Amino acid sequence: MADREPTTLMNTEDQLRGEIEELKYKLRQQKDQNDHKNETAHGEEKPEHPRSRTLIVGAIVVIILIVVGFFVGWLPRHRRQATLEAEEKKEVSTLPEVTVVPVQRAPFNGELVLPGNVQAVTEAPVLARADGYIKRRYVDIGDRVKAGQLLAEIEAPELLQQVQQAQASLESAKADQERTVASFEQGRANEQLAKVTAGRWDNLARKGVVSRQENDNYQAQYQAQTANVKALDRSIQAAKSNVNAAQANVNRLTEVQSYVNVRAPFAGVITVRNIDVGALVTPGSTLLFRIAQTNLLRTYLNVPQTDASNIKAGQSASLTLNDLPGRKFPATVTRTANSLDPSTRTLLAEVQVPNGDGLLLPGMYGQVDLNLPRSNPPFLIPGDALLILPNGTQVAIVDASGTVRMQHVVVGHDDGNQIEIVGGLELGQRVIVSPGDEVREGVKVKPLQGDLKKIEAGPTDATKAGGANQGNNKGKSGSKKNR
């Protein structure tokens, strides 16, 4: 191309010179014709005014210079510029095409959606407390019961015999207590008699009527009777204790006997029924029923550390289920653990949902949307734009000149389709979606504007073209963020 340009210029200059000579020749012919006409009309030659001739020649020279400048200067320059633009367009058309989206700001009212299992606020298993066989069963699964309602009856003849035996033992203990009391009364009477006798013999001994030996015998008898009364008093206390123990045993067995009638601990719905008539039940191990309150349900959420400070008791939320599209159930955050789990760095929060119409069932899987006000919302980029490389988490950015630049970022919440970036990006920067192997630091690319919402739904043709070697890129440059 450099050799062709001088040749073209020389040909153009020769052509211009020829045209200029031809123009001069025509001007001379025109001048001669005018002179000849003037000589014929006036019969004599009139000299031309020198000043007019100079102006005409100057105008002709200026016109010639303008024409020469046009063909010699501007026209080649215009052709060279057109050639450069064509080469630039050809070079741009060969650049790899990538899909870019602008970095956007997340909403100030962040929609933090977390999964959770719907549970009953109150749920309890009903176990057997009496050993025996199921005599009657009054409810089944799905039945709504009231507090204290009879659910089943257990036939326990052995327990009945134990109650009768305990009552007999109680009567025996009471009889022993009565005999002990009678012995105590008799002992007190003997003590009084011994006391009177000992006093009389002591007076006689002082007067010298009886010997001291006889007086000492009566004094010893009085002391023995006093000790006997104390022993009988202790026996009364022991008999009372035996009666209380026997009474407690009777009360215990009577209480256990009352459990042969299985009753609902609270109002709710029977969710499990494991027994039928004639089934053998064992105390503390046989699950008879499971009952749950379904008018108020709850779900537990694990809130990420980045949003844990925004969760407060009493704030509103909403529950959605895939089974009921378009339906949102109002909910409320009732309490939080006020502490992060060190293994997962998450905050445990409880959300309660009213269930007056009974559409929600315990055990359902749903999504809880927490409306979190944020004073400084993070930036949003597509999930496919994030690169996990050996030197850190990065994204590929295209600057104004179409050059790729790798940028380290700090990742916040990841919901799969979109990723929140809390550091490393600026508003309005263009991020490459699904960068392939050709996307490297400093390379030139052809950016194609993409829509963040459309990219959430699926990759466009431009995305596929820009990320044709995405699988190889994962193996060489690093894997995408695992969601």
Short mmCIF file of C-alpha atoms in Angstrom, two decimals:
data_model
loop_
_atom_site.label_atom_id
_atom_site.label_comp_id
_atom_site.label_asym_id
_atom_site.label_seq_id
_atom_site.Cartn_x
_atom_site.Cartn_y
_atom_site.Cartn_z
CA MET A 1 0.00 0.00 0.00
CA ALA A 2 2.93 2.36 0.73
CA ASP A 3 4.29 1.78 -2.85
CA ARG A 4 0.94 2.40 -4.49
CA GLU A 5 0.37 5.78 -2.82
CA PRO A 6 3.35 7.67 -4.43
CA THR A 7 2.45 6.28 -7.91
CA THR A 8 -1.14 7.43 -7.50
CA LEU A 9 -0.01 10.87 -6.41
CA MET A 10 2.34 11.24 -9.43
CA ASN A 11 -0.40 10.25 -11.86
CA THR A 12 -2.75 12.73 -10.25
CA GLU A 13 -0.20 15.56 -10.49
CA ASP A 14 0.51 14.83 -14.19
CA GLN A 15 -3.19 14.83 -14.92
CA LEU A 16 -3.60 18.16 -13.09
CA ARG A 17 -0.73 19.74 -15.02
CA GLY A 18 -2.26 18.62 -18.32
CA GLU A 19 -5.61 20.08 -17.36
CA ILE A 20 -3.94 23.36 -16.35
CA GLU A 21 -2.10 23.63 -19.71
CA GLU A 22 -5.32 22.91 -21.59
CA LEU A 23 -7.09 25.59 -19.55
CA LYS A 24 -4.34 28.11 -20.36
CA TYR A 25 -4.60 27.23 -24.08
CA LYS A 26 -8.37 27.79 -24.05
CA LEU A 27 -7.91 31.12 -22.29
CA ARG A 28 -5.42 32.25 -24.95
CA GLN A 29 -7.79 31.22 -27.74
CA GLN A 30 -10.62 33.09 -26.11
CA LYS A 31 -8.41 36.16 -25.78
CA ASP A 32 -7.38 36.05 -29.43
CA GLN A 33 -11.00 35.75 -30.52
CA ASN A 34 -11.99 38.75 -28.42
CA ASP A 35 -9.10 40.80 -29.85
CA HIS A 36 -10.07 39.86 -33.38
CA LYS A 37 -13.68 40.91 -32.79
CA ASN A 38 -12.58 44.24 -31.37
CA GLU A 39 -10.35 44.94 -34.37
CA THR A 40 -13.15 44.12 -36.77
CA ALA A 41 -15.72 46.26 -34.96
CA HIS A 42 -13.60 49.37 -34.47
CA GLY A 43 -11.15 49.00 -37.25
CA GLU A 44 -8.29 49.53 -34.91
CA GLU A 45 -6.72 47.69 -31.93
CA LYS A 46 -7.49 49.09 -28.48
CA PRO A 47 -5.05 48.34 -25.72
CA GLU A 48 -6.52 46.42 -22.72
CA HIS A 49 -6.49 48.11 -19.41
CA PRO A 50 -3.50 46.85 -17.40
CA ARG A 51 -5.34 46.64 -14.09
CA SER A 52 -8.23 44.53 -15.41
CA ARG A 53 -5.82 42.16 -17.06
CA THR A 54 -3.92 41.73 -13.76
CA LEU A 55 -7.12 40.96 -11.83
CA ILE A 56 -8.22 38.38 -14.34
CA VAL A 57 -4.84 36.68 -14.30
CA GLY A 58 -4.79 36.71 -10.48
CA ALA A 59 -8.26 35.20 -10.29
CA ILE A 60 -7.24 32.51 -12.76
CA VAL A 61 -4.13 31.76 -10.73
CA VAL A 62 -6.13 31.52 -7.47
CA ILE A 63 -8.63 29.17 -9.08
CA ILE A 64 -5.80 27.06 -10.45
CA LEU A 65 -4.12 26.92 -7.01
CA ILE A 66 -7.40 25.89 -5.32
CA VAL A 67 -7.96 23.14 -7.84
CA VAL A 68 -4.36 21.96 -7.51
CA GLY A 69 -4.58 22.02 -3.69
CA PHE A 70 -7.82 20.03 -3.80
CA PHE A 71 -6.42 17.29 -6.00
CA VAL A 72 -2.92 17.26 -4.54
CA GLY A 73 -3.64 17.78 -0.82
CA TRP A 74 -7.16 17.05 0.40
CA LEU A 75 -8.13 14.23 -1.97
CA PRO A 76 -5.15 11.93 -1.11
CA ARG A 77 -5.55 12.68 2.59
CA HIS A 78 -9.25 11.82 2.38
CA ARG A 79 -8.44 8.57 0.63
CA ARG A 80 -5.83 7.66 3.25
CA GLN A 81 -8.31 8.43 6.07
CA ALA A 82 -10.94 6.26 4.42
CA THR A 83 -8.40 3.46 4.07
CA LEU A 84 -7.44 3.71 7.77
CA GLU A 85 -11.10 3.68 8.86
CA ALA A 86 -11.76 0.62 6.72
CA GLU A 87 -8.78 -1.16 8.25
CA GLU A 88 -9.94 -0.16 11.76
CA LYS A 89 -13.45 -1.47 11.10
CA LYS A 90 -11.98 -4.69 9.79
CA GLU A 91 -9.84 -5.02 12.91
CA VAL A 92 -12.81 -4.31 15.21
CA SER A 93 -14.93 -6.87 13.40
CA THR A 94 -12.32 -9.55 14.18
CA LEU A 95 -12.29 -8.82 17.97
CA PRO A 96 -13.97 -11.39 20.27
CA GLU A 97 -17.51 -10.45 21.20
CA VAL A 98 -18.49 -10.44 24.87
CA THR A 99 -21.71 -9.56 26.65
CA VAL A 100 -21.40 -6.81 29.23
CA VAL A 101 -23.87 -5.44 31.76
CA PRO A 102 -23.53 -2.29 33.83
CA VAL A 103 -22.96 -2.51 37.55
CA GLN A 104 -26.22 -1.59 39.28
CA ARG A 105 -27.13 -0.58 42.79
CA ALA A 106 -29.21 -3.01 44.83
CA PRO A 107 -32.59 -1.74 46.10
CA PHE A 108 -32.62 0.16 49.38
CA ASN A 109 -35.27 -2.26 50.64
CA GLY A 110 -33.35 -5.47 50.21
CA GLU A 111 -35.37 -8.59 49.51
CA LEU A 112 -33.50 -11.23 51.47
CA VAL A 113 -35.17 -14.52 50.57
CA LEU A 114 -34.17 -17.54 52.66
CA PRO A 115 -35.49 -21.11 52.61
CA GLY A 116 -37.17 -22.67 55.61
CA ASN A 117 -39.29 -25.61 56.75
CA VAL A 118 -42.72 -24.81 58.12
CA GLN A 119 -43.25 -26.23 61.60
CA ALA A 120 -46.00 -26.14 64.16
CA VAL A 121 -45.45 -23.76 67.05
CA THR A 122 -46.52 -26.48 69.50
CA GLU A 123 -46.10 -30.16 68.66
CA ALA A 124 -45.82 -33.07 71.06
CA PRO A 125 -45.78 -36.86 70.94
CA VAL A 126 -48.35 -38.72 73.07
CA LEU A 127 -46.69 -41.73 74.71
CA ALA A 128 -48.14 -44.51 76.85
CA ARG A 129 -47.75 -44.17 80.63
CA ALA A 130 -49.57 -47.39 81.48
CA ASP A 131 -48.58 -50.94 80.55
CA GLY A 132 -51.36 -52.89 78.83
CA TYR A 133 -53.40 -53.30 75.65
CA ILE A 134 -55.35 -50.73 73.65
CA LYS A 135 -58.99 -51.24 74.58
CA ARG A 136 -60.55 -48.47 72.46
CA ARG A 137 -59.31 -45.82 70.03
CA TYR A 138 -61.43 -42.70 69.43
CA VAL A 139 -59.38 -40.55 66.97
CA ASP A 140 -57.36 -40.94 63.80
CA ILE A 141 -54.95 -38.79 61.75
CA GLY A 142 -56.36 -35.47 60.64
CA ASP A 143 -58.91 -35.26 63.48
CA ARG A 144 -59.07 -31.96 65.33
CA VAL A 145 -59.24 -32.46 69.08
CA LYS A 146 -59.72 -30.23 72.11
CA ALA A 147 -57.57 -30.03 75.20
CA GLY A 148 -58.35 -32.97 77.53
CA GLN A 149 -60.34 -34.88 74.91
CA LEU A 150 -60.23 -38.69 75.29
CA LEU A 151 -58.07 -40.23 72.56
CA ALA A 152 -57.83 -43.90 73.60
CA GLU A 153 -58.31 -46.34 76.49
CA ILE A 154 -55.75 -48.84 77.75
CA GLU A 155 -56.73 -52.06 79.48
CA ALA A 156 -54.22 -52.66 82.33
CA PRO A 157 -55.37 -55.43 84.78
CA GLU A 158 -51.92 -55.74 86.33
CA LEU A 159 -51.94 -52.08 87.19
CA LEU A 160 -55.33 -52.52 88.86
CA GLN A 161 -53.92 -55.30 91.03
CA GLN A 162 -50.97 -53.13 91.95
CA VAL A 163 -53.33 -50.38 93.06
CA GLN A 164 -55.30 -52.84 95.20
CA GLN A 165 -52.08 -54.18 96.73
CA ALA A 166 -50.90 -50.69 97.50
CA GLN A 167 -54.22 -49.84 99.15
CA ALA A 168 -53.95 -53.00 101.29
CA SER A 169 -50.43 -52.02 102.31
CA LEU A 170 -51.75 -48.61 103.25
CA GLU A 171 -54.43 -50.11 105.47
CA SER A 172 -51.83 -52.35 107.14
CA ALA A 173 -49.58 -49.38 107.79
CA LYS A 174 -52.46 -47.47 109.31
CA ALA A 175 -53.26 -50.46 111.60
CA ASP A 176 -49.62 -50.64 112.72
CA GLN A 177 -49.76 -46.94 113.43
CA GLU A 178 -52.86 -47.41 115.58
CA ARG A 179 -51.24 -50.29 117.55
CA THR A 180 -48.19 -48.16 118.12
CA VAL A 181 -50.33 -45.31 119.39
CA ALA A 182 -52.13 -47.69 121.76
CA SER A 183 -48.82 -49.00 123.07
CA PHE A 184 -47.68 -45.45 123.56
CA GLU A 185 -50.75 -44.61 125.62
CA GLN A 186 -50.23 -47.71 127.74
CA GLY A 187 -46.60 -46.82 128.24
CA ARG A 188 -47.50 -43.33 129.39
CA ALA A 189 -49.94 -44.80 131.91
CA ASN A 190 -47.27 -47.13 133.26
CA GLU A 191 -44.88 -44.21 133.41
CA GLN A 192 -47.33 -42.20 135.53
CA LEU A 193 -47.85 -45.14 137.90
CA ALA A 194 -44.09 -45.68 138.20
CA LYS A 195 -43.62 -42.00 138.87
CA VAL A 196 -46.17 -41.96 141.74
CA THR A 197 -44.76 -45.13 143.27
CA ALA A 198 -41.18 -43.85 143.02
CA GLY A 199 -42.21 -40.62 144.77
CA ARG A 200 -43.86 -42.44 147.64
CA TRP A 201 -40.93 -44.79 148.21
CA ASP A 202 -38.57 -41.84 148.08
CA ASN A 203 -40.49 -40.13 150.97
CA LEU A 204 -40.49 -43.35 153.00
CA ALA A 205 -36.79 -43.83 152.44
CA ARG A 206 -36.08 -40.31 153.67
CA LYS A 207 -38.02 -41.07 156.91
CA GLY A 208 -36.18 -44.34 157.34
CA VAL A 209 -39.27 -46.49 157.07
CA VAL A 210 -37.99 -48.54 154.10
CA SER A 211 -34.53 -49.48 153.04
CA ARG A 212 -32.63 -47.61 150.37
CA GLN A 213 -32.42 -50.77 148.26
CA GLU A 214 -36.16 -50.99 147.86
CA ASN A 215 -36.35 -47.27 147.05
CA ASP A 216 -33.69 -47.63 144.35
CA ASN A 217 -35.65 -50.46 142.72
CA TYR A 218 -38.76 -48.31 142.35
CA GLN A 219 -36.73 -45.34 141.10
CA ALA A 220 -35.20 -47.60 138.40
CA GLN A 221 -38.62 -48.86 137.36
CA TYR A 222 -39.77 -45.26 136.87
CA GLN A 223 -36.78 -44.47 134.63
CA ALA A 224 -37.40 -47.63 132.60
CA GLN A 225 -41.01 -46.61 131.99
CA THR A 226 -39.88 -43.14 130.91
CA ALA A 227 -37.46 -44.66 128.37
CA ASN A 228 -40.19 -46.98 127.13
CA VAL A 229 -42.50 -44.02 126.51
CA LYS A 230 -39.80 -42.30 124.45
CA ALA A 231 -39.26 -45.48 122.41
CA LEU A 232 -42.99 -45.77 121.78
CA ASP A 233 -43.07 -42.14 120.64
CA ARG A 234 -40.36 -42.94 118.12
CA SER A 235 -42.37 -45.93 116.96
CA ILE A 236 -45.35 -43.66 116.35
CA GLN A 237 -43.21 -41.42 114.10
CA ALA A 238 -42.00 -44.49 112.19
CA ALA A 239 -45.55 -45.76 111.80
CA LYS A 240 -46.66 -42.38 110.45
CA SER A 241 -43.80 -42.48 107.91
CA ASN A 242 -44.87 -45.95 106.82
CA VAL A 243 -48.43 -44.73 106.39
CA ASN A 244 -47.25 -41.73 104.33
CA ALA A 245 -45.12 -43.99 102.12
CA ALA A 246 -47.96 -46.38 101.57
CA GLN A 247 -50.27 -43.45 100.78
CA ALA A 248 -47.75 -42.04 98.29
CA ASN A 249 -47.50 -45.43 96.59
CA VAL A 250 -51.27 -45.59 96.32
CA ASN A 251 -51.38 -42.07 94.90
CA ARG A 252 -48.67 -42.90 92.37
CA LEU A 253 -50.39 -46.03 91.15
CA THR A 254 -53.72 -44.23 91.08
CA GLU A 255 -52.16 -41.46 88.96
CA VAL A 256 -50.65 -44.04 86.63
CA GLN A 257 -54.00 -45.78 86.49
CA SER A 258 -55.55 -42.53 85.30
CA TYR A 259 -53.29 -42.71 82.21
CA VAL A 260 -55.21 -45.70 80.94
CA ASN A 261 -57.44 -42.94 79.55
CA VAL A 262 -55.18 -41.19 76.99
CA ARG A 263 -56.19 -37.54 76.64
CA ALA A 264 -55.05 -34.67 74.40
CA PRO A 265 -52.57 -32.35 76.15
CA PHE A 266 -53.74 -29.33 74.10
CA ALA A 267 -56.04 -28.46 71.24
CA GLY A 268 -54.67 -29.36 67.83
CA VAL A 269 -54.64 -31.86 64.98
CA ILE A 270 -53.66 -35.52 65.17
CA THR A 271 -50.74 -35.85 62.74
CA VAL A 272 -49.56 -39.38 63.65
CA ARG A 273 -51.42 -42.48 64.86
CA ASN A 274 -49.28 -45.57 65.57
CA ILE A 275 -51.65 -47.87 67.47
CA ASP A 276 -54.88 -49.76 66.97
CA VAL A 277 -57.21 -51.81 69.16
CA GLY A 278 -55.40 -54.75 70.78
CA ALA A 279 -51.89 -53.33 70.40
CA LEU A 280 -49.52 -53.86 73.33
CA VAL A 281 -48.13 -50.62 74.72
CA THR A 282 -45.17 -50.10 77.05
CA PRO A 283 -44.81 -47.07 79.31
CA GLY A 284 -42.42 -44.40 78.01
CA SER A 285 -41.52 -46.15 74.74
CA THR A 286 -44.69 -46.67 72.69
CA LEU A 287 -45.71 -43.65 70.60
CA LEU A 288 -49.49 -43.55 70.48
CA PHE A 289 -50.23 -40.25 68.73
CA ARG A 290 -48.56 -37.00 67.66
CA ILE A 291 -50.54 -33.81 68.02
CA ALA A 292 -49.73 -30.36 66.63
CA GLN A 293 -51.22 -26.87 66.78
CA THR A 294 -51.63 -25.61 63.20
CA ASN A 295 -53.37 -22.29 63.74
CA LEU A 296 -49.94 -20.69 64.16
CA LEU A 297 -46.86 -21.99 62.38
CA ARG A 298 -43.21 -21.06 62.49
CA THR A 299 -40.03 -21.52 60.50
CA TYR A 300 -36.38 -21.13 61.43
CA LEU A 301 -34.02 -19.19 59.17
CA ASN A 302 -30.23 -19.01 59.01
CA VAL A 303 -29.49 -15.36 58.21
CA PRO A 304 -26.02 -14.62 56.74
CA GLN A 305 -23.60 -12.53 58.74
CA THR A 306 -23.83 -9.62 56.28
CA ASP A 307 -27.55 -9.18 57.06
CA ALA A 308 -27.62 -10.36 60.67
CA SER A 309 -27.49 -6.83 62.11
CA ASN A 310 -30.63 -5.86 60.15
CA ILE A 311 -32.84 -8.61 61.63
CA LYS A 312 -34.94 -7.37 64.55
CA ALA A 313 -37.77 -8.98 66.47
CA GLY A 314 -41.13 -7.64 65.38
CA GLN A 315 -40.26 -6.77 61.78
CA SER A 316 -42.57 -7.96 59.03
CA ALA A 317 -41.88 -10.67 56.48
CA SER A 318 -43.76 -12.83 53.99
CA LEU A 319 -43.86 -16.55 53.20
CA THR A 320 -44.30 -17.96 49.69
CA LEU A 321 -44.61 -21.55 48.52
CA ASN A 322 -44.16 -23.06 45.09
CA ASP A 323 -47.38 -25.00 45.61
CA LEU A 324 -49.36 -21.75 45.96
CA PRO A 325 -47.98 -19.37 43.30
CA GLY A 326 -48.92 -15.75 43.67
CA ARG A 327 -49.98 -16.17 47.31
CA LYS A 328 -48.01 -14.42 50.05
CA PHE A 329 -48.62 -15.21 53.71
CA PRO A 330 -47.82 -12.39 56.14
CA ALA A 331 -45.29 -13.32 58.80
CA THR A 332 -43.43 -11.72 61.69
CA VAL A 333 -39.94 -12.19 63.09
CA THR A 334 -40.62 -13.18 66.70
CA ARG A 335 -37.13 -13.79 68.08
CA THR A 336 -33.47 -14.25 67.16
CA ALA A 337 -30.60 -16.09 68.79
CA ASN A 338 -28.62 -12.81 69.17
CA SER A 339 -25.51 -14.84 68.40
CA LEU A 340 -23.89 -16.24 65.26
CA ASP A 341 -23.17 -19.89 64.76
CA PRO A 342 -19.33 -20.03 64.57
CA SER A 343 -19.40 -22.94 62.12
CA THR A 344 -21.73 -21.30 59.54
CA ARG A 345 -21.53 -17.59 60.51
CA THR A 346 -25.31 -17.35 60.44
CA LEU A 347 -27.95 -15.97 62.81
CA LEU A 348 -30.83 -18.24 63.81
CA ALA A 349 -34.15 -16.38 63.55
CA GLU A 350 -37.71 -17.58 64.14
CA VAL A 351 -40.54 -16.35 61.93
CA GLN A 352 -44.18 -17.07 62.84
CA VAL A 353 -46.98 -17.26 60.28
CA PRO A 354 -50.72 -17.16 61.15
CA ASN A 355 -52.63 -20.06 59.59
CA GLY A 356 -56.25 -19.32 60.29
CA ASP A 357 -57.52 -20.77 57.01
CA GLY A 358 -55.45 -23.93 57.39
CA LEU A 359 -53.78 -23.75 53.95
CA LEU A 360 -50.33 -24.20 55.43
CA LEU A 361 -49.31 -27.59 56.74
CA PRO A 362 -46.42 -28.48 59.04
CA GLY A 363 -43.48 -29.85 57.09
CA MET A 364 -43.96 -27.65 54.01
CA TYR A 365 -40.93 -26.06 52.34
CA GLY A 366 -41.16 -22.35 51.61
CA GLN A 367 -39.28 -19.14 50.98
CA VAL A 368 -39.33 -16.34 53.54
CA ASP A 369 -38.83 -12.81 52.21
CA LEU A 370 -37.34 -10.44 54.78
CA ASN A 371 -37.74 -6.77 53.89
CA LEU A 372 -34.43 -5.34 55.06
CA PRO A 373 -33.93 -1.54 54.89
CA ARG A 374 -30.35 -0.75 53.89
CA SER A 375 -28.74 2.69 54.11
CA ASN A 376 -25.87 1.72 51.79
CA PRO A 377 -27.05 -1.04 49.45
CA PRO A 378 -24.33 -3.04 47.66
CA PHE A 379 -23.84 -3.42 43.92
CA LEU A 380 -25.41 -6.19 41.81
CA ILE A 381 -23.78 -8.25 39.07
CA PRO A 382 -24.87 -11.50 37.34
CA GLY A 383 -23.80 -14.69 39.05
CA ASP A 384 -22.01 -15.89 35.89
CA ALA A 385 -19.73 -12.85 35.94
CA LEU A 386 -17.85 -13.96 39.06
CA LEU A 387 -14.51 -15.77 38.72
CA ILE A 388 -12.90 -17.76 41.52
CA LEU A 389 -9.21 -17.65 40.65
CA PRO A 390 -6.11 -18.78 42.61
CA ASN A 391 -5.25 -15.15 43.40
CA GLY A 392 -8.74 -14.29 44.67
CA THR A 393 -12.29 -13.54 43.61
CA GLN A 394 -12.39 -11.33 40.50
CA VAL A 395 -14.60 -10.00 37.72
CA ALA A 396 -13.66 -8.94 34.17
CA ILE A 397 -14.36 -5.25 33.42
CA VAL A 398 -14.33 -3.56 30.00
CA ASP A 399 -13.15 0.08 30.02
CA ALA A 400 -14.07 2.83 27.55
CA SER A 401 -11.40 1.75 25.03
CA GLY A 402 -12.67 -1.85 24.96
CA THR A 403 -9.76 -3.23 27.02
CA VAL A 404 -10.34 -5.98 29.57
CA ARG A 405 -9.25 -5.34 33.14
CA MET A 406 -9.46 -7.92 35.95
CA GLN A 407 -10.80 -6.48 39.19
CA HIS A 408 -10.73 -8.04 42.69
CA VAL A 409 -14.09 -7.83 44.48
CA VAL A 410 -15.60 -8.57 47.88
CA VAL A 411 -18.69 -10.77 47.61
CA GLY A 412 -21.78 -10.30 49.76
CA HIS A 413 -25.04 -12.22 49.48
CA ASP A 414 -25.38 -14.72 46.61
CA ASP A 415 -28.87 -15.72 45.55
CA GLY A 416 -27.74 -17.69 42.49
CA ASN A 417 -28.85 -15.39 39.67
CA GLN A 418 -27.36 -12.23 41.14
CA ILE A 419 -24.45 -11.57 43.47
CA GLU A 420 -24.08 -8.62 45.77
CA ILE A 421 -20.66 -6.94 45.66
CA VAL A 422 -19.75 -4.96 48.77
CA GLY A 423 -16.33 -3.80 47.60
CA GLY A 424 -14.15 -3.47 44.51
CA LEU A 425 -16.62 -2.07 41.93
CA GLU A 426 -18.09 1.30 41.03
CA LEU A 427 -21.51 2.22 39.74
CA GLY A 428 -21.75 2.12 35.93
CA GLN A 429 -18.75 -0.11 35.23
CA ARG A 430 -19.30 -2.75 32.56
CA VAL A 431 -18.85 -6.35 33.71
CA ILE A 432 -18.38 -9.26 31.30
CA VAL A 433 -20.92 -12.06 31.66
CA SER A 434 -19.61 -15.65 31.32
CA PRO A 435 -16.04 -14.69 30.35
CA GLY A 436 -14.26 -17.30 28.21
CA ASP A 437 -10.60 -18.17 27.64
CA GLU A 438 -10.09 -15.18 25.33
CA VAL A 439 -10.93 -12.77 28.18
CA ARG A 440 -7.62 -11.86 29.79
CA GLU A 441 -5.99 -8.83 31.29
CA GLY A 442 -5.27 -6.15 28.65
CA VAL A 443 -6.90 -7.82 25.62
CA LYS A 444 -9.21 -5.92 23.26
CA VAL A 445 -12.81 -7.13 22.99
CA LYS A 446 -16.02 -6.07 21.27
CA PRO A 447 -18.57 -5.40 24.06
CA LEU A 448 -22.23 -6.16 23.40
CA GLN A 449 -24.68 -4.52 25.76
CA GLY A 450 -26.81 -6.99 27.69
CA ASP A 451 -29.77 -6.64 30.03
CA LEU A 452 -29.31 -7.83 33.60
CA LYS A 453 -32.89 -9.12 33.84
CA LYS A 454 -32.65 -11.04 30.56
CA ILE A 455 -29.36 -12.59 31.61
CA GLU A 456 -31.04 -13.84 34.77
CA ALA A 457 -33.51 -15.81 32.63
CA GLY A 458 -30.84 -17.41 30.41
CA PRO A 459 -27.79 -16.70 28.24
CA THR A 460 -28.23 -14.77 25.01
CA ASP A 461 -26.54 -15.55 21.72
CA ALA A 462 -23.88 -12.99 22.46
CA THR A 463 -23.29 -14.58 25.85
CA LYS A 464 -22.88 -17.97 24.22
CA ALA A 465 -20.46 -16.51 21.68
CA GLY A 466 -18.44 -14.75 24.36
CA GLY A 467 -18.38 -17.80 26.62
CA ALA A 468 -17.97 -20.58 24.06
CA ASN A 469 -14.95 -21.90 25.92
CA GLN A 470 -16.35 -21.36 29.37
CA GLY A 471 -15.85 -24.97 30.37
CA ASN A 472 -12.15 -24.80 29.52
CA ASN A 473 -11.90 -21.53 31.36
CA LYS A 474 -13.18 -23.16 34.53
CA GLY A 475 -10.49 -25.77 34.37
CA LYS A 476 -7.65 -23.36 33.57
CA SER A 477 -8.51 -20.05 35.20
CA GLY A 478 -10.57 -21.25 38.12
CA SER A 479 -14.10 -22.36 38.78
CA LYS A 480 -17.18 -20.20 39.04
CA LYS A 481 -18.65 -19.50 42.42
CA ASN A 482 -20.43 -22.60 43.67
CA ARG A 483 -23.95 -21.61 44.53
#
